[in-house]
């Protein structure tokens, strides 16, 4: 067959680049928000505490992970998905304009609301439009793997270069935090123009609500039969498996996101008493931007994506098959737990001075490998396992893990900030034990997804 040699339609790149521009702005703001809020007013910040900055940053991320459920429902039944995507881009741009003009928390909350609503209309629906451009399941799987790389390219550019404009400066150019937020808004308006002006490349994909514009890989008769049939005992066990993986995922994301806070405030550098500067961010005379902690994550994801895809494909050829989703979740969780132990070791080694920034690079590498072991497989796991009649509901349920994590970790971080730093080591040990227990129980949990 020649399908593997077919070129992807230009519309695919229209959608993929849409993610690149959006993620570039999102991850720039996600990083700078926590720093900006905790920076002294005289240095261009809002002068809040690091705990308040962490909580606000968490709210910003959390709401962007819950609103796509509603945005997807709107595009399913009411509005053109393409209209939703374009409107979402414009709303996100307007949100970042609010932060450009923000000198109080009111405008920051306006940004959170606008970006959350915009993301809800944008995120899942752009993937849906992109999916309609393909008619073969293997082509679709490959396309979404490459789309994941476009997402991380945007994240990498944002945290490696754009965020630097407000911290160390880039090529001698240094801007205020507010000016960088304006740049993020401009990227979203460029994104909207790119998507709208290249509408022809999308053909008819996404012109009508998804409910009326389906191109399934199964027959309409089979789909209708599956949706009308009652849930079997096996179906219910598979739903339980999905819910359990989502809960375990929430625990993973809670400790994963919380690891950024000591990296920013305890080991990071910045203006104000909340930045303790316990790491040496210099290599020679070059001061490494704190935002590059995020960049290591994006770069690792870009590199590991195809590598791990090959590893899982090889493991799938074994007589016992690929590693189960429960084992991958356990392994990812244990790696994040180890990253906490590395942070504590770095703090012990530094004594009364500063530790090397390479310790933080190791922390981020462990976090990133932990993320890549299981996170990109979530939607695939749900798609394979979910009964047809609740597929959309369960795909919408999966991102709730990040929402829950964002609601919980700021409170845990505020409590840990009152304790000696070694408390992070206790957290790491607990997380590793949790991962080991999950690994040990994976045999029984795997049976939930395999029973027919």
CSV table of C-alpha atoms in Angstrom, one decimal:
chain,number,residue,atom,x,y,z
A,1,UNK,CA,0.0,0.0,0.0
A,2,UNK,CA,1.1,3.5,-0.7
A,3,UNK,CA,-0.6,5.3,2.2
A,4,UNK,CA,2.6,5.6,4.1
A,5,UNK,CA,4.2,7.6,1.3
A,6,UNK,CA,1.3,10.1,1.0
A,7,UNK,CA,2.1,13.6,2.0
A,8,UNK,CA,0.1,15.1,4.8
A,9,UNK,CA,-2.3,17.8,3.7
A,10,UNK,CA,-1.3,21.4,4.2
A,11,UNK,CA,-4.3,21.7,6.5
A,12,UNK,CA,-2.5,19.5,9.0
A,13,UNK,CA,0.3,22.0,9.3
A,14,UNK,CA,-2.2,24.8,9.6
A,15,UNK,CA,-3.6,23.1,12.7
A,16,UNK,CA,-0.3,21.9,14.0
A,17,UNK,CA,1.2,25.4,13.8
A,18,UNK,CA,-1.9,26.7,15.5
A,19,UNK,CA,-0.8,24.7,18.5
A,20,UNK,CA,2.8,25.9,18.3
A,21,UNK,CA,1.8,29.6,18.5
A,22,UNK,CA,-0.7,29.0,21.2
A,23,UNK,CA,1.6,26.9,23.4
A,24,UNK,CA,4.4,29.4,22.9
A,25,UNK,CA,2.3,32.1,24.5
A,26,UNK,CA,0.7,29.8,27.1
A,27,UNK,CA,4.0,28.4,28.5
A,28,UNK,CA,5.6,31.8,28.5
A,29,UNK,CA,2.8,33.2,30.6
A,30,UNK,CA,2.6,30.1,32.8
A,31,UNK,CA,6.3,30.5,33.7
A,32,UNK,CA,6.3,34.3,34.1
A,33,UNK,CA,3.1,34.5,36.0
A,34,UNK,CA,4.4,32.9,39.2
A,35,UNK,CA,7.6,34.9,39.0
A,36,UNK,CA,5.9,38.2,38.1
A,37,UNK,CA,3.4,38.1,40.9
A,38,UNK,CA,6.1,37.4,43.5
A,39,UNK,CA,8.4,40.1,42.2
A,40,UNK,CA,8.6,43.4,44.1
A,41,UNK,CA,6.4,46.3,42.7
A,42,UNK,CA,9.5,48.4,42.2
A,43,UNK,CA,10.9,45.8,39.9
A,44,UNK,CA,7.7,45.5,37.8
A,45,UNK,CA,5.9,42.8,39.7
A,46,UNK,CA,2.8,42.8,41.9
A,47,UNK,CA,4.6,42.1,45.2
A,48,UNK,CA,2.7,39.0,46.3
A,49,UNK,CA,4.2,36.1,48.3
A,50,UNK,CA,5.6,33.0,46.5
A,51,UNK,CA,2.6,31.0,47.8
A,52,UNK,CA,0.1,33.5,46.4
A,53,UNK,CA,2.0,33.4,43.1
A,54,UNK,CA,2.0,29.6,43.0
A,55,UNK,CA,-1.7,29.5,43.7
A,56,UNK,CA,-2.5,32.0,41.0
A,57,UNK,CA,-0.3,30.2,38.5
A,58,UNK,CA,-2.0,27.0,39.4
A,59,UNK,CA,-5.5,28.5,38.9
A,60,UNK,CA,-4.4,29.7,35.5
A,61,UNK,CA,-3.3,26.3,34.4
A,62,UNK,CA,-6.2,24.4,36.1
A,63,UNK,CA,-9.1,26.2,34.4
A,64,UNK,CA,-7.5,25.7,31.0
A,65,UNK,CA,-7.8,21.9,31.6
A,66,UNK,CA,-11.4,21.9,32.6
A,67,UNK,CA,-13.0,24.2,30.0
A,68,UNK,CA,-12.3,22.0,26.9
A,69,UNK,CA,-15.0,19.7,28.1
A,70,UNK,CA,-17.6,22.4,27.6
A,71,UNK,CA,-15.9,23.8,24.5
A,72,UNK,CA,-16.0,20.3,22.9
A,73,UNK,CA,-19.7,20.0,23.8
A,74,UNK,CA,-20.5,23.3,22.1
A,75,UNK,CA,-18.6,22.2,18.9
A,76,UNK,CA,-20.3,18.8,19.0
A,77,UNK,CA,-23.8,20.1,18.9
A,78,UNK,CA,-24.1,23.9,18.4
A,79,UNK,CA,-21.3,25.8,16.6
A,80,UNK,CA,-18.8,25.2,13.8
A,81,UNK,CA,-15.6,23.8,15.4
A,82,UNK,CA,-13.6,26.1,13.1
A,83,UNK,CA,-15.5,29.1,14.4
A,84,UNK,CA,-14.8,27.9,17.9
A,85,UNK,CA,-11.1,27.6,17.3
A,86,UNK,CA,-10.7,31.1,15.8
A,87,UNK,CA,-12.9,32.6,18.5
A,88,UNK,CA,-10.8,30.8,21.1
A,89,UNK,CA,-7.6,32.2,19.7
A,90,UNK,CA,-9.0,35.7,19.8
A,91,UNK,CA,-10.2,35.4,23.3
A,92,UNK,CA,-6.9,34.1,24.5
A,93,UNK,CA,-5.2,37.1,22.8
A,94,UNK,CA,-7.6,39.4,24.6
A,95,UNK,CA,-6.8,37.7,27.9
A,96,UNK,CA,-3.0,38.3,27.5
A,97,UNK,CA,-3.8,42.0,26.6
A,98,UNK,CA,-5.4,42.2,30.1
A,99,UNK,CA,-2.1,41.1,31.7
A,100,UNK,CA,-0.3,43.6,29.6
A,101,UNK,CA,-2.3,46.3,31.3
A,102,UNK,CA,-2.5,44.6,34.7
A,103,UNK,CA,-1.4,46.5,37.8
A,104,UNK,CA,-3.8,44.7,40.1
A,105,UNK,CA,-5.2,41.2,40.6
A,106,UNK,CA,-8.5,42.2,39.0
A,107,UNK,CA,-7.0,42.3,35.5
A,108,UNK,CA,-5.0,39.1,36.2
A,109,UNK,CA,-8.3,37.3,37.0
A,110,UNK,CA,-9.8,38.8,33.8
A,111,UNK,CA,-6.9,37.2,31.9
A,112,UNK,CA,-7.5,33.8,33.6
A,113,UNK,CA,-11.2,33.9,32.6
A,114,UNK,CA,-10.6,34.9,29.0
A,115,UNK,CA,-7.7,32.5,28.4
A,116,UNK,CA,-9.7,29.6,30.1
A,117,UNK,CA,-12.8,30.2,27.9
A,118,UNK,CA,-10.6,30.7,24.8
A,119,UNK,CA,-8.7,27.5,25.5
A,120,UNK,CA,-12.0,25.6,26.0
A,121,UNK,CA,-13.1,26.6,22.5
A,122,UNK,CA,-9.7,26.0,21.0
A,123,UNK,CA,-7.9,23.0,22.4
A,124,UNK,CA,-9.8,19.9,21.8
A,125,UNK,CA,-11.6,21.4,18.8
A,126,UNK,CA,-8.4,22.1,16.8
A,127,UNK,CA,-7.4,18.5,17.3
A,128,UNK,CA,-10.9,17.4,16.1
A,129,UNK,CA,-10.6,19.5,13.0
A,130,UNK,CA,-7.2,18.1,12.3
A,131,UNK,CA,-8.5,14.6,12.8
A,132,UNK,CA,-11.1,15.1,10.1
A,133,UNK,CA,-8.4,15.7,7.5
A,134,UNK,CA,-7.4,12.0,7.7
A,135,UNK,CA,-9.3,8.9,6.6
A,136,UNK,CA,-7.0,6.1,7.8
A,137,UNK,CA,-6.4,5.2,11.4
A,138,UNK,CA,-2.7,4.6,11.0
A,139,UNK,CA,-2.3,8.0,9.3
A,140,UNK,CA,-4.2,9.6,12.1
A,141,UNK,CA,-2.0,8.1,14.8
A,142,UNK,CA,1.1,9.2,13.1
A,143,UNK,CA,-0.3,12.7,12.5
A,144,UNK,CA,-1.1,13.2,16.2
A,145,UNK,CA,2.3,12.0,17.3
A,146,UNK,CA,3.8,14.7,15.1
A,147,UNK,CA,1.3,17.3,16.4
A,148,UNK,CA,2.6,16.5,19.9
A,149,UNK,CA,6.1,17.6,18.7
A,150,UNK,CA,4.6,20.9,17.4
A,151,UNK,CA,3.1,21.5,20.8
A,152,UNK,CA,6.5,21.0,22.6
A,153,UNK,CA,8.3,23.2,20.0
A,154,UNK,CA,6.0,26.0,21.0
A,155,UNK,CA,6.6,25.4,24.7
A,156,UNK,CA,10.4,25.2,24.1
A,157,UNK,CA,10.6,28.5,22.2
A,158,UNK,CA,8.4,30.3,24.7
A,159,UNK,CA,10.4,29.3,27.8
A,160,UNK,CA,13.8,29.4,26.2
A,161,UNK,CA,13.6,32.7,24.4
A,162,UNK,CA,10.4,34.7,24.9
A,163,UNK,CA,10.4,34.5,28.7
A,164,UNK,CA,14.0,35.6,28.8
A,165,UNK,CA,13.0,39.0,27.6
A,166,UNK,CA,11.5,39.7,31.0
A,167,UNK,CA,14.3,38.0,33.1
A,168,UNK,CA,17.9,38.1,31.8
A,169,UNK,CA,17.1,39.7,28.5
A,170,UNK,CA,17.7,38.3,25.0
A,171,UNK,CA,20.5,39.4,22.7
A,172,UNK,CA,20.8,42.6,24.8
A,173,UNK,CA,17.0,43.3,24.7
A,174,UNK,CA,15.2,43.4,28.0
A,175,UNK,CA,11.5,44.1,28.4
A,176,UNK,CA,9.1,44.5,31.3
A,177,UNK,CA,6.9,41.6,32.3
A,178,UNK,CA,3.9,43.4,30.9
A,179,UNK,CA,5.5,44.0,27.5
A,180,UNK,CA,6.2,40.2,27.2
A,181,UNK,CA,2.5,39.6,28.0
A,182,UNK,CA,1.7,41.9,25.1
A,183,UNK,CA,4.0,39.9,22.8
A,184,UNK,CA,2.1,36.8,23.8
A,185,UNK,CA,-1.2,38.5,22.9
A,186,UNK,CA,0.3,39.4,19.5
A,187,UNK,CA,1.3,35.7,18.9
A,188,UNK,CA,-2.4,34.7,19.5
A,189,UNK,CA,-3.7,37.3,17.0
A,190,UNK,CA,-1.2,36.1,14.4
A,191,UNK,CA,-2.3,32.5,15.2
A,192,UNK,CA,-6.0,33.5,14.5
A,193,UNK,CA,-5.0,35.2,11.3
A,194,UNK,CA,-3.0,32.2,10.2
A,195,UNK,CA,-5.9,29.8,10.9
A,196,UNK,CA,-8.6,31.9,9.3
A,197,UNK,CA,-6.6,32.9,6.2
A,198,UNK,CA,-5.7,29.3,5.5
A,199,UNK,CA,-9.2,28.0,5.8
A,200,UNK,CA,-9.2,26.7,2.3
A,201,UNK,CA,-6.5,24.2,3.2
A,202,UNK,CA,-9.0,22.6,5.6
A,203,UNK,CA,-11.6,21.9,3.0
A,204,UNK,CA,-14.9,21.2,4.7
A,205,UNK,CA,-13.4,19.8,7.9
A,206,UNK,CA,-15.0,21.4,10.9
A,207,UNK,CA,-17.4,23.6,9.0
A,208,UNK,CA,-20.3,21.9,10.7
A,209,UNK,CA,-20.7,20.7,14.3
A,210,UNK,CA,-18.8,17.5,14.9
A,211,UNK,CA,-22.0,15.5,15.4
A,212,UNK,CA,-22.9,16.2,11.7
A,213,UNK,CA,-19.3,16.0,10.4
A,214,UNK,CA,-18.1,12.6,11.6
A,215,UNK,CA,-15.6,10.4,9.6
A,216,UNK,CA,-15.4,7.3,11.6
A,217,UNK,CA,-13.2,4.3,11.0
A,218,UNK,CA,-16.1,2.0,11.8
A,219,UNK,CA,-19.4,1.6,10.0
A,220,UNK,CA,-22.4,3.7,11.1
A,221,UNK,CA,-24.3,0.5,11.8
A,222,UNK,CA,-21.6,-0.7,14.2
A,223,UNK,CA,-21.4,2.6,15.9
A,224,UNK,CA,-25.1,2.9,16.4
A,225,UNK,CA,-25.3,-0.6,17.8
A,226,UNK,CA,-22.5,0.0,20.2
A,227,UNK,CA,-24.1,3.3,21.4
A,228,UNK,CA,-27.5,1.8,22.0
A,229,UNK,CA,-26.4,-1.3,23.7
A,230,UNK,CA,-26.4,-1.3,27.6
A,231,UNK,CA,-23.1,-1.3,29.4
A,232,UNK,CA,-21.9,-4.8,30.1
A,233,UNK,CA,-20.0,-6.0,33.2
A,234,UNK,CA,-16.8,-5.9,31.2
A,235,UNK,CA,-17.6,-2.3,30.0
A,236,UNK,CA,-18.0,-1.2,33.6
A,237,UNK,CA,-14.7,-2.8,34.7
A,238,UNK,CA,-13.0,-0.9,31.8
A,239,UNK,CA,-14.6,2.4,33.0
A,240,UNK,CA,-13.3,1.7,36.5
A,241,UNK,CA,-9.8,1.1,35.0
A,242,UNK,CA,-10.0,4.5,33.2
A,243,UNK,CA,-11.2,6.3,36.4
A,244,UNK,CA,-8.4,4.7,38.5
A,245,UNK,CA,-5.7,5.7,36.0
A,246,UNK,CA,-7.1,9.2,36.0
A,247,UNK,CA,-6.9,9.4,39.8
A,248,UNK,CA,-3.4,8.0,39.8
A,249,UNK,CA,-2.5,10.6,37.1
A,250,UNK,CA,-3.9,13.4,39.3
A,251,UNK,CA,-1.4,12.3,42.1
A,252,UNK,CA,1.4,12.3,39.5
A,253,UNK,CA,0.6,15.8,38.2
A,254,UNK,CA,0.2,17.2,41.7
A,255,UNK,CA,3.8,16.3,42.7
A,256,UNK,CA,5.0,17.1,39.1
A,257,UNK,CA,3.7,20.7,39.1
A,258,UNK,CA,4.7,21.3,42.7
A,259,UNK,CA,8.4,20.4,41.9
A,260,UNK,CA,8.5,23.7,39.9
A,261,UNK,CA,7.9,25.8,43.0
A,262,UNK,CA,11.2,25.1,44.9
A,263,UNK,CA,13.0,25.3,41.6
A,264,UNK,CA,11.6,28.8,41.0
A,265,UNK,CA,11.7,30.2,44.6
A,266,UNK,CA,14.1,28.1,46.6
A,267,UNK,CA,16.8,27.4,44.0
A,268,UNK,CA,15.8,30.1,41.5
A,269,UNK,CA,16.8,33.7,41.3
A,270,UNK,CA,14.8,36.8,41.1
A,271,UNK,CA,13.8,40.0,43.0
A,272,UNK,CA,12.3,40.0,46.4
A,273,UNK,CA,12.6,38.1,49.7
A,274,UNK,CA,10.7,35.0,48.4
A,275,UNK,CA,13.5,34.2,46.0
A,276,UNK,CA,16.1,32.4,48.1
A,277,UNK,CA,18.8,31.9,45.3
A,278,UNK,CA,20.2,28.6,46.7
A,279,UNK,CA,21.6,27.6,43.3
A,280,UNK,CA,24.3,29.0,41.2
A,281,UNK,CA,22.7,29.8,37.8
A,282,UNK,CA,26.0,30.9,36.2
A,283,UNK,CA,28.1,28.8,33.8
A,284,UNK,CA,31.2,31.0,33.5
A,285,UNK,CA,29.9,34.5,33.0
A,286,UNK,CA,26.6,33.4,31.5
A,287,UNK,CA,23.6,33.5,33.7
A,288,UNK,CA,21.1,30.7,32.8
A,289,UNK,CA,17.5,32.0,32.9
A,290,UNK,CA,15.3,30.2,35.4
A,291,UNK,CA,12.8,29.7,32.5
A,292,UNK,CA,15.2,27.2,31.0
A,293,UNK,CA,14.1,24.8,33.8
A,294,UNK,CA,10.9,24.6,31.7
A,295,UNK,CA,12.9,24.4,28.5
A,296,UNK,CA,14.6,21.2,29.5
A,297,UNK,CA,11.2,19.7,30.0
A,298,UNK,CA,10.0,20.7,26.5
A,299,UNK,CA,13.3,19.7,24.8
A,300,UNK,CA,13.2,16.3,26.6
A,301,UNK,CA,9.7,15.7,25.4
A,302,UNK,CA,10.6,16.6,21.8
A,303,UNK,CA,13.5,14.2,21.8
A,304,UNK,CA,11.9,11.4,23.8
A,305,UNK,CA,8.6,11.3,21.8
A,306,UNK,CA,9.9,9.2,18.9
A,307,UNK,CA,12.4,7.3,21.1
A,308,UNK,CA,9.7,6.1,23.5
A,309,UNK,CA,7.3,5.4,20.7
A,310,UNK,CA,9.9,3.0,19.3
A,311,UNK,CA,10.5,1.4,22.7
A,312,UNK,CA,6.8,0.8,23.3
A,313,UNK,CA,6.5,-0.7,19.7
A,314,UNK,CA,9.4,-3.1,20.4
A,315,UNK,CA,7.9,-4.1,23.8
A,316,UNK,CA,4.6,-4.7,22.1
A,317,UNK,CA,6.2,-7.5,20.0
A,318,UNK,CA,7.2,-9.4,23.1
A,319,UNK,CA,5.1,-12.5,24.0
A,320,UNK,CA,3.8,-10.7,27.1
A,321,UNK,CA,3.2,-7.5,25.1
A,322,UNK,CA,3.8,-3.9,26.1
A,323,UNK,CA,4.1,-2.6,29.6
A,324,UNK,CA,0.6,-1.9,30.9
A,325,UNK,CA,-0.7,1.7,31.5
A,326,UNK,CA,-0.8,1.0,35.3
A,327,UNK,CA,2.9,0.1,35.2
A,328,UNK,CA,3.8,3.1,33.1
A,329,UNK,CA,1.9,5.4,35.5
A,330,UNK,CA,3.8,3.7,38.4
A,331,UNK,CA,7.2,4.2,36.7
A,332,UNK,CA,6.5,7.8,35.8
A,333,UNK,CA,5.4,8.5,39.4
A,334,UNK,CA,8.5,6.9,40.9
A,335,UNK,CA,10.8,9.0,38.6
A,336,UNK,CA,9.2,12.2,39.9
A,337,UNK,CA,9.6,10.9,43.5
A,338,UNK,CA,13.4,10.4,42.7
A,339,UNK,CA,13.5,14.0,41.4
A,340,UNK,CA,12.5,15.2,44.9
A,341,UNK,CA,15.2,13.2,46.5
A,342,UNK,CA,17.7,14.8,44.1
A,343,UNK,CA,16.5,18.3,45.2
A,344,UNK,CA,17.1,17.4,48.8
A,345,UNK,CA,20.5,16.0,48.1
A,346,UNK,CA,21.4,19.2,46.2
A,347,UNK,CA,20.3,21.2,49.2
A,348,UNK,CA,22.4,19.0,51.6
A,349,UNK,CA,25.5,19.3,49.4
A,350,UNK,CA,25.4,23.1,49.0
A,351,UNK,CA,25.7,23.6,52.8
A,352,UNK,CA,25.5,27.3,53.4
A,353,UNK,CA,26.3,28.1,49.8
A,354,UNK,CA,24.8,27.4,46.4
A,355,UNK,CA,24.4,24.2,44.5
A,356,UNK,CA,25.3,23.8,40.9
A,357,UNK,CA,22.5,24.4,38.4
A,358,UNK,CA,23.3,21.0,36.9
A,359,UNK,CA,21.5,19.4,39.9
A,360,UNK,CA,18.3,21.2,38.8
A,361,UNK,CA,18.9,20.0,35.2
A,362,UNK,CA,18.9,16.5,36.6
A,363,UNK,CA,15.7,17.2,38.6
A,364,UNK,CA,14.0,18.4,35.4
A,365,UNK,CA,15.3,15.5,33.3
A,366,UNK,CA,13.8,13.0,35.8
A,367,UNK,CA,10.5,14.9,35.9
A,368,UNK,CA,10.4,15.0,32.1
A,369,UNK,CA,11.2,11.3,31.6
A,370,UNK,CA,8.5,10.5,34.1
A,371,UNK,CA,6.0,12.6,32.2
A,372,UNK,CA,6.8,11.0,28.8
A,373,UNK,CA,6.6,7.5,30.1
A,374,UNK,CA,2.8,7.7,30.5
A,375,UNK,CA,1.3,11.1,29.8
A,376,UNK,CA,1.2,11.1,25.9
A,377,UNK,CA,-0.6,7.7,26.1
A,378,UNK,CA,-3.6,8.9,28.1
A,379,UNK,CA,-5.9,9.6,25.2
A,380,UNK,CA,-4.9,6.5,23.4
A,381,UNK,CA,-5.6,4.4,26.5
A,382,UNK,CA,-9.0,5.9,26.9
A,383,UNK,CA,-9.8,5.6,23.2
A,384,UNK,CA,-8.9,1.9,23.2
A,385,UNK,CA,-10.7,1.0,26.4
A,386,UNK,CA,-13.8,3.2,26.6
A,387,UNK,CA,-17.2,1.8,25.5
A,388,UNK,CA,-18.4,3.7,22.5
A,389,UNK,CA,-21.4,5.3,24.2
A,390,UNK,CA,-19.3,7.0,26.8
A,391,UNK,CA,-16.1,7.6,24.8
A,392,UNK,CA,-16.6,11.4,24.6
A,393,UNK,CA,-17.4,11.6,28.3
A,394,UNK,CA,-14.3,9.7,29.3
A,395,UNK,CA,-12.0,11.6,27.0
A,396,UNK,CA,-13.3,14.7,28.6
A,397,UNK,CA,-12.8,13.2,32.1
A,398,UNK,CA,-9.0,12.5,31.5
A,399,UNK,CA,-7.8,16.2,31.7
A,400,UNK,CA,-9.6,16.5,35.0
A,401,UNK,CA,-6.5,14.9,36.6
A,402,UNK,CA,-4.5,18.1,35.8
A,403,UNK,CA,-7.3,20.3,37.1
A,404,UNK,CA,-7.4,18.4,40.4
A,405,UNK,CA,-3.7,18.5,40.7
A,406,UNK,CA,-3.6,22.3,40.2
A,407,UNK,CA,-6.2,22.8,42.9
A,408,UNK,CA,-4.3,20.6,45.5
A,409,UNK,CA,-0.6,21.3,45.0
A,410,UNK,CA,-0.5,25.1,46.0
A,411,UNK,CA,-2.0,24.1,49.4
A,412,UNK,CA,0.6,21.3,49.9
A,413,UNK,CA,3.4,23.7,48.8
A,414,UNK,CA,2.2,26.4,51.2
A,415,UNK,CA,2.4,23.8,54.0
A,416,UNK,CA,5.8,22.5,52.9
A,417,UNK,CA,7.2,26.1,52.8
A,418,UNK,CA,6.8,26.2,56.6
A,419,UNK,CA,8.9,23.1,57.1
A,420,UNK,CA,12.6,22.4,56.8
A,421,UNK,CA,13.6,21.6,53.1
A,422,UNK,CA,14.2,18.0,54.0
A,423,UNK,CA,10.4,17.6,54.1
A,424,UNK,CA,10.5,17.5,50.3
A,425,UNK,CA,12.6,14.3,50.7
A,426,UNK,CA,9.8,12.8,52.7
A,427,UNK,CA,7.3,13.7,49.9
A,428,UNK,CA,9.6,12.1,47.4
A,429,UNK,CA,9.9,8.9,49.5
A,430,UNK,CA,6.1,8.7,49.9
A,431,UNK,CA,5.6,9.1,46.1
A,432,UNK,CA,8.2,6.4,45.4
A,433,UNK,CA,6.4,4.0,47.8
A,434,UNK,CA,3.1,4.8,46.2
A,435,UNK,CA,4.6,4.0,42.8
A,436,UNK,CA,6.0,0.7,44.1
A,437,UNK,CA,2.6,-0.2,45.5
A,438,UNK,CA,0.9,0.6,42.2
A,439,UNK,CA,3.4,-1.5,40.3
A,440,UNK,CA,2.9,-4.4,42.7
A,441,UNK,CA,-0.9,-4.2,42.3
A,442,UNK,CA,-0.7,-3.7,38.5
A,443,UNK,CA,-1.4,-7.3,37.8
A,444,UNK,CA,-4.9,-7.2,39.3
A,445,UNK,CA,-5.6,-3.7,37.9
A,446,UNK,CA,-4.5,-4.9,34.4
A,447,UNK,CA,-7.3,-7.5,34.6
A,448,UNK,CA,-9.9,-4.7,34.6
A,449,UNK,CA,-8.9,-3.6,31.1
A,450,UNK,CA,-8.4,-7.1,29.7
A,451,UNK,CA,-11.6,-8.8,30.7
A,452,UNK,CA,-14.2,-9.4,28.0
